[in-house]
Amino acid sequence: DTGVSQDPRHKITKRGQNVTFRCDPISEHNRLYWYRQTLGQGPEFLTYFQNEAQLEKSRLLSDRFSAERPKGSFSTLEIQRTEQGDSAMYLCASSSSGQGRQFFGPGTRLTVL
Amino acid sequence: KNEVEQSPQNLTAQEGEFITINCSYSVGISALHWLQQHPGGGIVSLFMLSSGKKKHGRLIATINIQEKHSSLHITASHPRDSAVYICAVGYGNKLVFGAGTILRVKS
């Protein structure tokens, strides 16, 4: 197993466009997390899935953000009508129930022009 | 007030020096994590601990639950240790992160 993967690694878009990111967790992990990290800051929690159920969403996740994990495997994070303030690194992590350690993907760096 | 505070924010050391990074938190936690982030974004988990002390190679992590404080020590530091070190606390189903400590080790 090669760990958590994310696609794309970089995305440049114009303000107002929609973007979608994908995360493939470690195959046996049932928990999946999305975080956002801006320059010079630590990551901030966005949302959490256990299997296909989205169990928690941060207040940071406005109505323009939606995340899915349809079959309890890969997950997508969509941002609609992007704004310049959405520019950040979007990180995905996965873990197993009962194991607190999270394994992180390489991140998707979004730049909104 | 941030729930997780790290100090120092920036640290420059000479190769071979003993390094300490501190983390204080204000929320009740399930565990505390130390993470390493290299330029380009990749985050690697170094330690997860809920009590006492853990050691891995030249890295040592300690936690004092009563004082809500943890330290990460690096012995015999090396330029390849240069990275951002992030403290995070397990809080419910998520991690709450500190802002990170930027470490530069000069040869």
CSV table of C-alpha atoms in Angstrom, one decimal:
chain,number,residue,atom,x,y,z
A,1,ASP,CA,0.0,0.0,0.0
A,2,THR,CA,1.4,3.4,-1.0
A,3,GLY,CA,-0.4,5.5,1.6
A,4,VAL,CA,-2.9,8.3,1.2
A,5,SER,CA,-3.0,9.9,-2.3
A,6,GLN,CA,-4.5,13.2,-3.4
A,7,ASP,CA,-5.3,14.5,-6.8
A,8,PRO,CA,-4.5,17.0,-8.2
A,9,ARG,CA,-1.4,18.1,-6.4
A,10,HIS,CA,-1.8,21.7,-7.7
A,11,LYS,CA,-4.9,23.5,-9.0
A,12,ILE,CA,-5.0,27.1,-10.3
A,13,THR,CA,-8.4,28.5,-11.0
A,14,LYS,CA,-10.2,31.7,-11.6
A,15,ARG,CA,-12.5,33.2,-9.0
A,16,GLY,CA,-16.0,31.9,-9.4
A,17,GLN,CA,-15.1,28.6,-10.9
A,18,ASN,CA,-15.9,25.2,-9.3
A,19,VAL,CA,-13.1,22.8,-8.3
A,20,THR,CA,-13.1,19.2,-7.1
A,21,PHE,CA,-10.3,17.4,-5.3
A,22,ARG,CA,-10.0,13.7,-4.7
A,23,CYS,CA,-8.5,11.7,-1.8
A,24,ASP,CA,-7.8,8.0,-1.8
A,25,PRO,CA,-7.1,6.8,1.8
A,26,ILE,CA,-5.2,3.8,2.9
A,27,SER,CA,-7.4,0.9,1.9
A,28,GLU,CA,-8.1,-0.6,5.3
A,29,HIS,CA,-8.8,2.8,6.9
A,30,ASN,CA,-12.5,3.5,7.6
A,31,ARG,CA,-12.0,7.1,8.8
A,32,LEU,CA,-11.2,10.0,6.5
A,33,TYR,CA,-10.5,13.7,7.3
A,34,TRP,CA,-10.2,16.9,5.3
A,35,TYR,CA,-8.1,19.8,6.6
A,36,ARG,CA,-7.2,23.2,5.2
A,37,GLN,CA,-3.9,24.9,5.8
A,38,THR,CA,-3.0,28.5,4.9
A,39,LEU,CA,0.5,29.8,4.7
A,40,GLY,CA,2.2,30.0,8.1
A,41,GLN,CA,-0.6,28.3,10.0
A,42,GLY,CA,-1.3,24.8,11.2
A,43,PRO,CA,-4.0,22.8,9.4
A,44,GLU,CA,-7.7,23.4,10.4
A,45,PHE,CA,-10.3,20.7,10.5
A,46,LEU,CA,-12.9,20.8,7.8
A,47,THR,CA,-14.9,17.5,7.9
A,48,TYR,CA,-14.7,13.9,9.0
A,49,PHE,CA,-16.1,10.6,7.6
A,50,GLN,CA,-16.5,7.2,9.1
A,51,ASN,CA,-17.1,4.9,6.3
A,52,GLU,CA,-19.5,6.7,4.0
A,53,ALA,CA,-21.2,8.8,6.7
A,54,GLN,CA,-20.1,12.4,7.2
A,55,LEU,CA,-20.2,12.7,10.9
A,56,GLU,CA,-18.8,16.1,11.6
A,57,LYS,CA,-18.4,19.4,9.7
A,58,SER,CA,-16.5,22.5,10.7
A,59,ARG,CA,-18.1,25.9,10.7
A,60,LEU,CA,-15.3,26.8,8.3
A,61,LEU,CA,-17.1,24.6,5.7
A,62,SER,CA,-19.5,27.1,4.2
A,63,ASP,CA,-22.4,26.2,1.9
A,64,ARG,CA,-20.0,26.5,-1.1
A,65,PHE,CA,-18.1,23.4,0.2
A,66,SER,CA,-19.3,19.9,-0.1
A,67,ALA,CA,-17.6,16.6,0.6
A,68,GLU,CA,-18.6,13.1,-0.2
A,69,ARG,CA,-17.4,9.6,0.4
A,70,PRO,CA,-20.0,7.6,-1.6
A,71,LYS,CA,-18.7,4.0,-1.1
A,72,GLY,CA,-16.7,4.5,2.0
A,73,SER,CA,-13.4,4.5,0.1
A,74,PHE,CA,-12.2,7.6,-1.8
A,75,SER,CA,-13.6,11.0,-1.0
A,76,THR,CA,-14.1,14.2,-3.0
A,77,LEU,CA,-14.2,17.8,-1.8
A,78,GLU,CA,-15.9,20.3,-4.0
A,79,ILE,CA,-15.7,24.1,-3.8
A,80,GLN,CA,-18.3,26.0,-5.7
A,81,ARG,CA,-17.9,29.6,-6.8
A,82,THR,CA,-14.3,29.8,-5.6
A,83,GLU,CA,-13.1,32.9,-3.8
A,84,GLN,CA,-9.5,34.2,-3.4
A,85,GLY,CA,-9.8,33.4,0.3
A,86,ASP,CA,-10.2,29.7,-0.6
A,87,SER,CA,-6.5,29.6,-1.7
A,88,ALA,CA,-4.8,27.1,0.6
A,89,MET,CA,-3.4,23.6,0.9
A,90,TYR,CA,-6.2,21.0,1.2
A,91,LEU,CA,-5.0,18.0,3.2
A,92,CYS,CA,-6.6,14.6,3.5
A,93,ALA,CA,-5.8,12.1,6.2
A,94,SER,CA,-7.1,8.6,7.1
A,95,SER,CA,-7.1,6.4,10.1
A,96,SER,CA,-8.6,3.2,11.5
A,97,SER,CA,-11.2,3.1,14.2
A,98,GLY,CA,-9.5,2.7,17.6
A,99,GLN,CA,-6.2,4.0,16.2
A,100,GLY,CA,-5.8,7.7,16.8
A,101,ARG,CA,-2.8,8.1,14.5
A,102,GLN,CA,-3.7,9.8,11.2
A,103,PHE,CA,-1.8,9.3,7.9
A,104,PHE,CA,-1.7,12.3,5.7
A,105,GLY,CA,-1.7,12.7,2.0
A,106,PRO,CA,0.6,15.1,0.1
A,107,GLY,CA,-2.1,17.8,-0.2
A,108,THR,CA,-3.7,19.7,-3.0
A,109,ARG,CA,-2.5,23.3,-3.3
A,110,LEU,CA,-5.3,25.5,-4.6
A,111,THR,CA,-4.6,29.0,-6.0
A,112,VAL,CA,-7.6,31.2,-6.8
A,113,LEU,CA,-6.8,34.1,-9.1
B,1,LYS,CA,-7.0,32.4,22.3
B,2,ASN,CA,-5.7,29.4,20.3
B,3,GLU,CA,-6.4,26.1,21.9
B,4,VAL,CA,-2.9,24.8,21.0
B,5,GLU,CA,0.1,27.0,21.5
B,6,GLN,CA,3.6,26.2,20.4
B,7,SER,CA,6.9,27.8,21.2
B,8,PRO,CA,9.1,29.0,19.7
B,9,GLN,CA,7.6,29.9,16.4
B,10,ASN,CA,11.1,29.9,14.7
B,11,LEU,CA,14.2,28.2,15.9
B,12,THR,CA,17.7,28.1,14.3
B,13,ALA,CA,20.2,25.7,15.7
B,14,GLN,CA,23.8,24.6,14.9
B,15,GLU,CA,24.3,21.0,13.9
B,16,GLY,CA,24.7,18.8,16.9
B,17,GLU,CA,22.7,21.0,19.3
B,18,PHE,CA,19.9,19.7,21.6
B,19,ILE,CA,16.5,21.1,20.5
B,20,THR,CA,13.3,21.5,22.5
B,21,ILE,CA,10.0,22.6,21.1
B,22,ASN,CA,7.1,23.2,23.5
B,23,CYS,CA,3.3,22.7,23.2
B,24,SER,CA,0.6,23.8,25.6
B,25,TYR,CA,-3.1,23.1,25.1
B,26,SER,CA,-6.3,24.2,26.8
B,27,VAL,CA,-8.8,21.6,25.9
B,28,GLY,CA,-9.3,18.1,27.2
B,29,ILE,CA,-7.7,15.7,24.8
B,30,SER,CA,-7.6,12.0,23.9
B,31,ALA,CA,-4.0,12.1,22.8
B,32,LEU,CA,-1.3,14.5,21.6
B,33,HIS,CA,0.4,14.2,18.3
B,34,TRP,CA,3.7,15.6,17.1
B,35,LEU,CA,4.0,15.9,13.3
B,36,GLN,CA,6.7,16.9,10.9
B,37,GLN,CA,6.0,18.9,7.7
B,38,HIS,CA,8.6,19.4,5.0
B,39,PRO,CA,8.4,22.1,2.3
B,40,GLY,CA,5.8,21.1,-0.3
B,41,GLY,CA,3.3,20.0,2.3
B,42,GLY,CA,3.8,16.4,3.2
B,43,ILE,CA,3.0,15.7,6.9
B,44,VAL,CA,4.4,12.8,8.7
B,45,SER,CA,3.3,11.6,12.1
B,46,LEU,CA,6.2,11.4,14.6
B,47,PHE,CA,4.5,10.5,17.8
B,48,MET,CA,1.1,10.0,19.4
B,49,LEU,CA,1.1,10.0,23.1
B,50,SER,CA,-1.4,10.3,26.0
B,51,SER,CA,1.0,9.9,28.9
B,52,GLY,CA,4.7,9.7,29.8
B,53,LYS,CA,7.4,9.7,27.2
B,54,LYS,CA,8.2,8.1,23.9
B,55,LYS,CA,11.5,7.8,22.0
B,56,HIS,CA,12.3,7.1,18.4
B,57,GLY,CA,15.8,7.4,17.3
B,58,ARG,CA,17.0,11.0,18.1
B,59,LEU,CA,13.5,12.2,18.9
B,60,ILE,CA,11.9,12.2,22.3
B,61,ALA,CA,8.4,13.3,23.1
B,62,THR,CA,7.0,13.9,26.6
B,63,ILE,CA,3.7,14.9,27.9
B,64,ASN,CA,2.4,16.2,31.3
B,65,ILE,CA,-1.4,15.7,31.4
B,66,GLN,CA,-1.9,17.7,34.6
B,67,GLU,CA,0.0,20.7,33.2
B,68,LYS,CA,-1.4,20.3,29.7
B,69,HIS,CA,2.1,20.5,28.3
B,70,SER,CA,4.2,18.5,25.9
B,71,SER,CA,7.7,18.8,24.6
B,72,LEU,CA,9.5,17.4,21.6
B,73,HIS,CA,13.3,17.0,21.9
B,74,ILE,CA,15.8,16.4,19.1
B,75,THR,CA,19.2,15.2,20.2
B,76,ALA,CA,22.3,15.7,18.1
B,77,SER,CA,20.4,17.8,15.6
B,78,HIS,CA,21.2,17.5,11.9
B,79,PRO,CA,20.4,19.7,8.9
B,80,ARG,CA,18.0,17.1,7.6
B,81,ASP,CA,15.9,17.8,10.7
B,82,SER,CA,15.0,21.2,9.2
B,83,ALA,CA,11.3,21.2,8.9
B,84,VAL,CA,8.1,22.5,10.5
B,85,TYR,CA,7.1,20.6,13.6
B,86,ILE,CA,3.5,20.7,14.5
B,87,CYS,CA,1.8,19.8,17.7
B,88,ALA,CA,-1.8,18.6,17.5
B,89,VAL,CA,-4.3,17.4,20.1
B,90,GLY,CA,-7.0,14.8,19.5
B,91,TYR,CA,-10.3,16.5,20.4
B,92,GLY,CA,-13.4,14.4,19.7
B,93,ASN,CA,-13.2,13.1,16.1
B,94,LYS,CA,-10.6,15.6,14.9
B,95,LEU,CA,-7.2,17.0,15.5
B,96,VAL,CA,-6.7,20.6,16.6
B,97,PHE,CA,-3.3,21.9,15.4
B,98,GLY,CA,-0.8,24.4,16.7
B,99,ALA,CA,0.7,26.9,14.2
B,100,GLY,CA,4.0,25.0,14.0
B,101,THR,CA,7.6,25.6,14.8
B,102,ILE,CA,9.9,26.3,11.9
B,103,LEU,CA,13.2,24.6,12.6
B,104,ARG,CA,16.4,25.3,10.7
B,105,VAL,CA,19.5,23.4,11.6
B,106,LYS,CA,22.7,24.8,10.1
B,107,SER,CA,25.8,22.8,9.4
